[in-house]
mmCIF file of C-alpha atoms and ligand atoms in Angstrom:
data_model
loop_
_atom_site.group_PDB
_atom_site.id
_atom_site.type_symbol
_atom_site.label_atom_id
_atom_site.label_comp_id
_atom_site.label_asym_id
_atom_site.label_seq_id
_atom_site.Cartn_x
_atom_site.Cartn_y
_atom_site.Cartn_z
ATOM 1 C CA UNK B 1 -15.863 -11.230 -2.660
ATOM 2 C CA UNK B 2 -14.462 -9.383 -5.674
ATOM 3 C CA UNK B 3 -14.073 -11.270 -8.927
ATOM 4 C CA UNK B 4 -11.832 -8.924 -10.916
ATOM 5 C CA UNK B 5 -8.742 -6.886 -10.195
ATOM 6 C CA UNK B 6 -8.975 -3.107 -10.815
ATOM 7 C CA UNK B 7 -8.175 -1.897 -14.338
ATOM 8 C CA UNK B 8 -5.203 0.194 -13.144
ATOM 9 C CA UNK B 9 -1.744 -1.296 -12.851
ATOM 10 C CA UNK B 10 -0.797 -2.552 -9.406
ATOM 11 C CA UNK B 11 2.123 -0.651 -7.891
ATOM 12 C CA UNK B 12 3.474 -3.851 -6.294
ATOM 13 C CA UNK B 13 2.785 -7.523 -6.956
ATOM 14 C CA UNK B 14 4.350 -10.011 -4.598
ATOM 15 C CA UNK B 15 3.837 -13.581 -3.435
ATOM 16 C CA UNK B 16 3.176 -14.197 0.272
ATOM 17 C CA UNK B 17 5.838 -16.645 1.488
ATOM 18 C CA UNK B 18 6.118 -19.083 4.428
ATOM 19 C CA UNK B 19 8.598 -16.882 6.317
ATOM 20 C CA UNK B 20 5.976 -14.071 6.421
ATOM 21 C CA UNK B 21 3.440 -16.018 8.544
ATOM 22 C CA UNK B 22 2.342 -15.483 12.141
ATOM 23 C CA UNK B 23 1.923 -18.268 14.698
ATOM 24 C CA UNK B 24 -1.541 -19.070 13.329
ATOM 25 C CA UNK B 25 -0.114 -19.707 9.866
ATOM 26 C CA UNK B 26 -1.653 -16.586 8.281
ATOM 27 C CA UNK B 27 0.413 -13.799 6.784
ATOM 28 C CA UNK B 28 1.634 -11.382 9.442
ATOM 29 C CA UNK B 29 -0.156 -7.998 9.454
ATOM 30 C CA UNK B 30 3.143 -6.138 9.797
ATOM 31 C CA UNK B 31 4.374 -7.666 6.544
ATOM 32 C CA UNK B 32 1.289 -6.346 4.766
ATOM 33 C CA UNK B 33 1.702 -2.881 6.316
ATOM 34 C CA UNK B 34 5.316 -2.780 5.204
ATOM 35 C CA UNK B 35 4.441 -3.661 1.592
ATOM 36 C CA UNK B 36 1.685 -1.029 1.556
ATOM 37 C CA UNK B 37 4.078 1.604 2.902
ATOM 38 C CA UNK B 38 6.535 0.781 0.101
ATOM 39 C CA UNK B 39 3.815 0.962 -2.582
ATOM 40 C CA UNK B 40 2.381 4.207 -1.197
ATOM 41 C CA UNK B 41 5.860 5.720 -0.988
ATOM 42 C CA UNK B 42 6.467 5.047 -4.681
ATOM 43 C CA UNK B 43 3.309 6.922 -5.684
ATOM 44 C CA UNK B 44 3.886 9.733 -3.164
ATOM 45 C CA UNK B 45 7.454 10.246 -4.319
ATOM 46 C CA UNK B 46 6.363 10.434 -7.968
ATOM 47 C CA UNK B 47 3.669 12.945 -7.050
ATOM 48 C CA UNK B 48 5.971 15.053 -4.864
ATOM 49 C CA UNK B 49 8.809 14.905 -7.372
ATOM 50 C CA UNK B 50 11.358 13.919 -4.748
ATOM 51 C CA UNK B 51 12.058 12.199 -1.488
ATOM 52 C CA UNK B 52 9.197 11.483 0.909
ATOM 53 C CA UNK B 53 8.880 10.026 4.402
ATOM 54 C CA UNK B 54 5.878 8.393 6.018
ATOM 55 C CA UNK B 55 4.373 10.682 8.641
ATOM 56 C CA UNK B 56 1.067 8.966 9.495
ATOM 57 C CA UNK B 57 -1.063 5.915 8.877
ATOM 58 C CA UNK B 58 -4.558 7.354 9.102
ATOM 59 C CA UNK B 59 -6.398 4.108 8.610
ATOM 60 C CA UNK B 60 -5.495 0.479 8.002
ATOM 61 C CA UNK B 61 -8.113 -2.231 7.684
ATOM 62 C CA UNK B 62 -7.465 -5.918 7.303
ATOM 63 C CA UNK B 63 -10.586 -7.233 5.582
ATOM 64 C CA UNK B 64 -9.635 -10.879 5.072
ATOM 65 C CA UNK B 65 -6.634 -13.102 5.850
ATOM 66 C CA UNK B 66 -3.747 -13.486 3.422
ATOM 67 C CA UNK B 67 -2.467 -17.055 2.984
ATOM 68 C CA UNK B 68 0.905 -18.441 1.950
ATOM 69 C CA UNK B 69 1.236 -18.497 -1.850
ATOM 70 C CA UNK B 70 -1.474 -15.844 -2.394
ATOM 71 C CA UNK B 71 -0.375 -13.369 -5.063
ATOM 72 C CA UNK B 72 -0.759 -9.957 -3.455
ATOM 73 C CA UNK B 73 -1.454 -6.894 -5.633
ATOM 74 C CA UNK B 74 -1.195 -3.439 -4.079
ATOM 75 C CA UNK B 75 -2.916 -0.468 -5.733
ATOM 76 C CA UNK B 76 -2.128 3.076 -4.621
ATOM 77 C CA UNK B 77 -3.350 6.512 -5.694
ATOM 78 C CA UNK B 78 -3.031 10.014 -4.344
ATOM 79 C CA UNK B 79 -6.260 11.340 -2.884
ATOM 80 C CA UNK B 80 -5.059 14.581 -1.279
ATOM 81 C CA UNK B 81 -2.158 16.923 -1.977
ATOM 82 C CA UNK B 82 -1.345 19.390 0.806
ATOM 83 C CA UNK B 83 1.414 21.984 1.023
ATOM 84 C CA UNK B 84 4.091 19.413 1.839
ATOM 85 C CA UNK B 85 2.079 16.207 2.267
ATOM 86 C CA UNK B 86 0.492 13.632 -0.017
ATOM 87 C CA UNK B 87 -2.221 11.262 1.201
ATOM 88 C CA UNK B 88 -2.296 7.914 -0.550
ATOM 89 C CA UNK B 89 -5.234 5.498 -0.620
ATOM 90 C CA UNK B 90 -4.241 1.850 -0.784
ATOM 91 C CA UNK B 91 -6.276 -1.177 -1.869
ATOM 92 C CA UNK B 92 -4.892 -4.694 -1.587
ATOM 93 C CA UNK B 93 -6.196 -7.759 -3.429
ATOM 94 C CA UNK B 94 -5.037 -11.351 -3.506
ATOM 95 C CA UNK B 95 -5.299 -13.953 -6.224
ATOM 96 C CA UNK B 96 -5.703 -17.388 -4.659
ATOM 97 C CA UNK B 97 -5.866 -20.778 -6.303
ATOM 98 C CA UNK B 98 -7.777 -23.208 -4.104
ATOM 99 C CA UNK B 99 -9.421 -26.505 -5.009
ATOM 100 C CA UNK B 100 -8.631 -25.816 -8.653
ATOM 101 C CA UNK B 101 -10.467 -22.472 -8.620
ATOM 102 C CA UNK B 102 -9.037 -18.945 -8.905
ATOM 103 C CA UNK B 103 -10.411 -16.420 -6.412
ATOM 104 C CA UNK B 104 -9.781 -12.670 -6.183
ATOM 105 C CA UNK B 105 -10.323 -11.237 -2.726
ATOM 106 C CA UNK B 106 -9.961 -7.672 -1.414
ATOM 107 C CA UNK B 107 -7.917 -8.116 1.760
ATOM 108 C CA UNK B 108 -6.965 -4.640 3.004
ATOM 109 C CA UNK B 109 -7.388 -0.901 2.619
ATOM 110 C CA UNK B 110 -5.273 1.893 4.036
ATOM 111 C CA UNK B 111 -4.705 5.628 3.984
ATOM 112 C CA UNK B 112 -1.096 6.712 4.466
ATOM 113 C CA UNK B 113 0.328 10.242 4.617
ATOM 114 C CA UNK B 114 3.804 11.089 3.273
ATOM 115 C CA UNK B 115 5.762 14.330 3.585
ATOM 116 C CA UNK B 116 8.033 15.699 0.862
ATOM 117 C CA UNK B 117 11.394 16.495 2.464
ATOM 118 C CA UNK B 118 14.525 18.350 1.366
ATOM 119 C CA UNK B 119 18.191 17.416 1.815
ATOM 120 C CA UNK B 120 18.045 18.601 5.454
ATOM 121 C CA UNK B 121 15.029 16.305 6.042
ATOM 122 C CA UNK B 122 12.737 19.316 6.453
ATOM 123 C CA UNK B 123 9.234 19.446 4.942
ATOM 124 C CA UNK B 124 9.327 21.175 1.583
ATOM 125 C CA UNK B 125 6.523 22.323 -0.705
ATOM 126 C CA UNK B 126 5.085 20.045 -3.358
ATOM 127 C CA UNK B 127 4.849 21.677 -6.757
ATOM 128 C CA UNK B 128 2.406 19.702 -8.843
ATOM 129 C CA UNK B 129 2.237 20.044 -12.593
ATOM 130 C CA UNK B 130 -1.259 18.559 -13.011
HETATM 131 C C1 COA N 1 7.739 13.999 8.541
HETATM 132 C C2 COA N 1 8.461 15.139 9.268
HETATM 133 C C3 COA N 1 9.613 15.646 8.388
HETATM 134 C C4 COA N 1 7.428 16.247 9.429
HETATM 135 O O1 COA N 1 8.048 17.273 10.119
HETATM 136 P P1 COA N 1 7.124 18.309 10.936
HETATM 137 O O2 COA N 1 7.983 19.436 11.370
HETATM 138 O O3 COA N 1 6.366 17.542 11.952
HETATM 139 O O4 COA N 1 6.188 18.829 9.799
HETATM 140 P P2 COA N 1 4.848 19.646 9.853
HETATM 141 O O5 COA N 1 4.212 19.696 11.200
HETATM 142 O O6 COA N 1 5.162 20.939 9.161
HETATM 143 O O7 COA N 1 3.890 18.754 8.919
HETATM 144 C C5 COA N 1 4.254 18.503 7.584
HETATM 145 C C6 COA N 1 3.027 17.957 6.877
HETATM 146 O O8 COA N 1 2.696 16.702 7.448
HETATM 147 C C7 COA N 1 1.332 16.702 7.855
HETATM 148 N N1 COA N 1 1.199 15.900 9.044
HETATM 149 C C8 COA N 1 1.985 15.934 10.139
HETATM 150 N N2 COA N 1 1.538 15.037 11.060
HETATM 151 C C9 COA N 1 0.443 14.445 10.493
HETATM 152 C C10 COA N 1 -0.461 13.458 10.939
HETATM 153 N N3 COA N 1 -0.344 12.865 12.136
HETATM 154 N N4 COA N 1 -1.458 13.101 10.114
HETATM 155 C C11 COA N 1 -1.600 13.667 8.895
HETATM 156 N N5 COA N 1 -0.764 14.625 8.408
HETATM 157 C C12 COA N 1 0.230 15.008 9.223
HETATM 158 C C13 COA N 1 1.024 18.166 8.142
HETATM 159 O O9 COA N 1 -0.381 18.415 8.062
HETATM 160 C C14 COA N 1 1.791 18.842 7.023
HETATM 161 O O10 COA N 1 1.068 18.711 5.802
HETATM 162 P P3 COA N 1 0.835 19.968 4.788
HETATM 163 O O11 COA N 1 2.138 20.688 4.640
HETATM 164 O O12 COA N 1 0.431 19.322 3.498
HETATM 165 O O13 COA N 1 -0.229 20.813 5.382
HETATM 166 C C15 COA N 1 9.018 14.697 10.649
HETATM 167 O O14 COA N 1 7.931 14.517 11.539
HETATM 168 C C16 COA N 1 9.816 13.417 10.542
HETATM 169 O O15 COA N 1 10.951 13.435 10.076
HETATM 170 N N6 COA N 1 9.221 12.295 10.982
HETATM 171 C C17 COA N 1 9.846 10.972 10.812
HETATM 172 C C18 COA N 1 9.477 10.393 9.443
HETATM 173 C C19 COA N 1 10.059 9.007 9.281
HETATM 174 O O16 COA N 1 11.236 8.808 9.541
HETATM 175 N N7 COA N 1 9.213 8.069 8.860
HETATM 176 C C20 COA N 1 9.608 6.686 8.757
HETATM 177 C C21 COA N 1 9.538 6.064 10.104
HETATM 178 S S1 COA N 1 10.395 4.502 10.174
#
C-alpha cells in the first residue's frame, strides 16, 4: 500500500459515484478505463500539439478495487514519442477514508497509445520542441 500521492499534479481527480458500480458494488472497470483514456488523451494532445485519437491500449492492470466515494487521481506522462504516435503511462491512486483513517492506494496502471491526426483524420507527424 502506498502512503503518499506522487509529487506531480494529477491530470484528473474525480470521485467514484454510486452510478459507476458493477453488480458486486465495486466501481466498474470500464469507468476506470474511460477516465484513464481521457487523462492520457489530454497529455498526448499537449505533447502532439493537436488532435489525437486512441489507437491501442497496450496494457491495463487493475491492482485493487475502487469503492464508491474514493477520490480517484489519475497521473499520466509520455514515455515514448514516435513519428505520429505518443505512448502514455498512466498511474491511478485513490484516497479512501475508512474507519476514520485516510488511506492512499495504487489501484491501476496502464499504457495507452495515441496517434496525432490531421483534419482528414490521417496520422500526421509530431513535431516536438523539447
Ligand atoms: C489511429 C488511426 C488514424 C491510425 O491510422 P493507421 O493508418 O492505422 O496508421 P499507421 O498504421 O500509420 O499507424 C500510426 C501510428 O500508430 C501506431 N500504431 C498503430 N497501431 C498500433 C498498435 N496496435 N499499437 C501501438 N501502436 C500502434 C503506429 O506504430 C504508428 O506510430 P508511429 O508513426 O509513431 O510509428 C486509425 O487507425 C483510426 O482512425 N483508428 C480509430 C481511432 C479511434 O477512433 N479511436 C477511438 C475509438 S472509440
